[in-house]
C-alpha positions as semicolon CSV with decimal commas, in nm:
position;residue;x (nm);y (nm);z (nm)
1;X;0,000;0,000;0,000
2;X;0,172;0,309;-0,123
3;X;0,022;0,592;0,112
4;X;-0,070;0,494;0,458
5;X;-0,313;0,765;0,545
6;X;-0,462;0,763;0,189
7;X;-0,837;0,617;0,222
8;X;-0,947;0,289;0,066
9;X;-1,356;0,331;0,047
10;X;-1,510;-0,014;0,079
11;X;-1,868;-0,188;0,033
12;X;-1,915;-0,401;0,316
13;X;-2,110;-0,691;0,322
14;X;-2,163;-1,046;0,502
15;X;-2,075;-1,377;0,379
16;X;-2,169;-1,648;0,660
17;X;-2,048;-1,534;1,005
18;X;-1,759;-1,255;0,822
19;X;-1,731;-0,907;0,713
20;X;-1,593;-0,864;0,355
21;X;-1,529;-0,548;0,176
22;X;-1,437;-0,521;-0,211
23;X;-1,296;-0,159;-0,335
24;X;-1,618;0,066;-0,402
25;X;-1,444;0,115;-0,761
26;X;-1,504;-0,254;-0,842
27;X;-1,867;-0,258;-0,800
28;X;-2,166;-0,141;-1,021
29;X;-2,465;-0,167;-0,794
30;X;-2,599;-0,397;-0,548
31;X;-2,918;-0,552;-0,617
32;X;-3,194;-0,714;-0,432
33;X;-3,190;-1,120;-0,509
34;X;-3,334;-1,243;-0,843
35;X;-3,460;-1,560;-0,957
36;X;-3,142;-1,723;-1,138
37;X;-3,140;-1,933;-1,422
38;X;-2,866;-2,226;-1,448
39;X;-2,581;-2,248;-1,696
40;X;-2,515;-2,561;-1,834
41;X;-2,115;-2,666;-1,839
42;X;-2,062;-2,401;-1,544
43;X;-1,792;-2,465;-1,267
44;X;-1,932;-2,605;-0,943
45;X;-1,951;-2,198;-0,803
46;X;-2,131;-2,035;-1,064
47;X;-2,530;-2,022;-0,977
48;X;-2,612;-1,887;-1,311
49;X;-2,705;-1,553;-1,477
50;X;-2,943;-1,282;-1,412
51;X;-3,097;-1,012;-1,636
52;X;-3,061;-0,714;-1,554
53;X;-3,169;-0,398;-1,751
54;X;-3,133;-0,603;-2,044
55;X;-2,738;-0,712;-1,981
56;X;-2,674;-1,067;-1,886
57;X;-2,499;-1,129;-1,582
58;X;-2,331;-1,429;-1,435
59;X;-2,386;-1,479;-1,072
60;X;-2,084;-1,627;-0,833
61;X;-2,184;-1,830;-0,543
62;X;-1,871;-1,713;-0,324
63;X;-2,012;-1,975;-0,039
64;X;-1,976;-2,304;-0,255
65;X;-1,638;-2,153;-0,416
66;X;-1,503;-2,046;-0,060
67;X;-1,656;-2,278;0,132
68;X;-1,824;-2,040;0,360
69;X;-2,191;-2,185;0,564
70;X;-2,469;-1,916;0,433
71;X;-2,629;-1,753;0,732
72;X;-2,941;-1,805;0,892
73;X;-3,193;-1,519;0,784
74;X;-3,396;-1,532;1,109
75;X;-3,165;-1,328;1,301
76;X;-3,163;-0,965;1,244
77;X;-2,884;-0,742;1,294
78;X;-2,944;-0,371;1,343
79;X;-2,592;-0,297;1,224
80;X;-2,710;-0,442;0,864
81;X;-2,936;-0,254;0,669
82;X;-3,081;-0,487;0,391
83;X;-3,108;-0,845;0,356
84;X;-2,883;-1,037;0,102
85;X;-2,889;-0,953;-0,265
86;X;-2,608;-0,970;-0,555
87;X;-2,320;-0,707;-0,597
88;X;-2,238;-0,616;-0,931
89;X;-1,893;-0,565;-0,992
90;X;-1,748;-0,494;-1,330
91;X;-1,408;-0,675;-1,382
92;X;-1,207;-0,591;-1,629
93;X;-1,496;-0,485;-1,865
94;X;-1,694;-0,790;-1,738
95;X;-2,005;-0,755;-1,511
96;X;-2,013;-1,027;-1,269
97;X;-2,270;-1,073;-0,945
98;X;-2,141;-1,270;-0,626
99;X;-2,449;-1,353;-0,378
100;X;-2,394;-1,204;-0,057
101;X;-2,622;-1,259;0,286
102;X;-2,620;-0,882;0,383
103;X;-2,516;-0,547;0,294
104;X;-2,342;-0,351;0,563
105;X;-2,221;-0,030;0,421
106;X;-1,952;0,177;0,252
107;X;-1,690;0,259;0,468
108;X;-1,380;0,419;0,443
109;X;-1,021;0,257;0,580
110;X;-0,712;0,435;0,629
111;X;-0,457;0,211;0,427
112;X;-0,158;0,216;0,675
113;X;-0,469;-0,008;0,886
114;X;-0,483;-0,275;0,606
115;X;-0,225;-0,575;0,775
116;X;-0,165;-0,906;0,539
117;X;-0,401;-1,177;0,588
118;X;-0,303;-1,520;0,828
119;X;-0,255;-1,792;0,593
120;X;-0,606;-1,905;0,607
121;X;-0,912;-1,739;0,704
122;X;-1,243;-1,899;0,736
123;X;-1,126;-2,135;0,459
124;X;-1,029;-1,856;0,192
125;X;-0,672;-1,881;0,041
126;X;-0,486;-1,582;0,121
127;X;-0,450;-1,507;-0,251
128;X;-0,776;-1,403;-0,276
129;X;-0,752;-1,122;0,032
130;X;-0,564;-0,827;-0,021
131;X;-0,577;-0,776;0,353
132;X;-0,768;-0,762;0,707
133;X;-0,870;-0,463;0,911
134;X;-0,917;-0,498;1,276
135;X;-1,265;-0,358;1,384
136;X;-1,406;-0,347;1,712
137;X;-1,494;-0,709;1,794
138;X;-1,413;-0,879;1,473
139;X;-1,194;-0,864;1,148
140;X;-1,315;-0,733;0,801
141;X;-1,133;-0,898;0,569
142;X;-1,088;-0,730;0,186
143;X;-1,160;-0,911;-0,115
144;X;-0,901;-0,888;-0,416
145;X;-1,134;-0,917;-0,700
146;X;-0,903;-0,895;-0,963
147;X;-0,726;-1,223;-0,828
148;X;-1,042;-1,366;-0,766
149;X;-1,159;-1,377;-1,129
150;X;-0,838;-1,345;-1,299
151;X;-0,854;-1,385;-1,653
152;X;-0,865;-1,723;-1,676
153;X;-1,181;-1,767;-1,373
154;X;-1,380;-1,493;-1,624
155;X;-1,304;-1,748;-1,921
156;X;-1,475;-2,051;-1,744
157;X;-1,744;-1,809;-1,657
158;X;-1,797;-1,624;-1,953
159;X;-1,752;-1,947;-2,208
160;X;-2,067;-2,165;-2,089
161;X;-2,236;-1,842;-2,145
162;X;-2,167;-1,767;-2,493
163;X;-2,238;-2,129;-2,565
């Protein structure tokens, strides 16, 4: 991270029983959940697509490629505003949604704050975290999109599609 008191502004959101954050640049919109059609030929993580405002989107299921338990909705949370939904993000000129339980908010973090990630976190390889924040009771822990669908993840995604 080049300057430490430079601001990284993050979407939050939950994933199981953690707080993930992807770079506000990344993402398009959030969106309330959508009935999603399958893709035939799609890796094990990939739910489907979506349409949305006439674009085609695929949809990630980030709990079947992580490995992450999907939370119970019958809790409520006051710290969450809104039930679960899809982010958009738009990688590398490619619109992709990941499911998420909850949407917690954009926040900003001071980058001298960001520390590397411990080898494994709630069963996510550390190449796919550009880094953990301590908050007050619990860790958010920020997603590296770009490493996350790398070129060759948006090929198996995007391929079944054009099919």
């Amino acid at each position: 991270m080049a300057n430490e008191n430079t601001q990284l502004q993050l979407v939050t959101f939950q994933l199981g029983e953690e707080l993930y954050g992807v770079d506000i640049m990344d993402v398009k919109e959030i969106v309330k959940v959508q009935t999603v059609r399958p893709i035939p030929n799609a890796p094990y993580y990939v739910e489907g697509i979506i349409k949305l405002r006439s674009e085609i989107i695929p949809i990630i299921n980030l709990h079947k490629r992580f490995h992450i338990q999907q939370i119970s909705r019958v809790e409520e949370d006051e710290d969450m505003e809104d039930e679960g939904g899809f982010v958009i993000l738009d990688i590398e000129g490619n619109k992709i949604g990941i499911i998420i339980d909850r949407v917690a908010r954009v926040i900003g973090v001071n980058k001298g704050d960001i520390k590397p990630p411990p080898q494994m976190l709630s069963g996510i390889g550390t190449e796919y975290i550009e880094g953990v924040v301590r908050q007050e009771v619990s860790y958010l822990i920020i997603l590296d999109t770009r490493k996350i669908f790398n070129a060759g993840e948006l090929q198996k995604i995007i391929n079944p599609m054009a099919r």
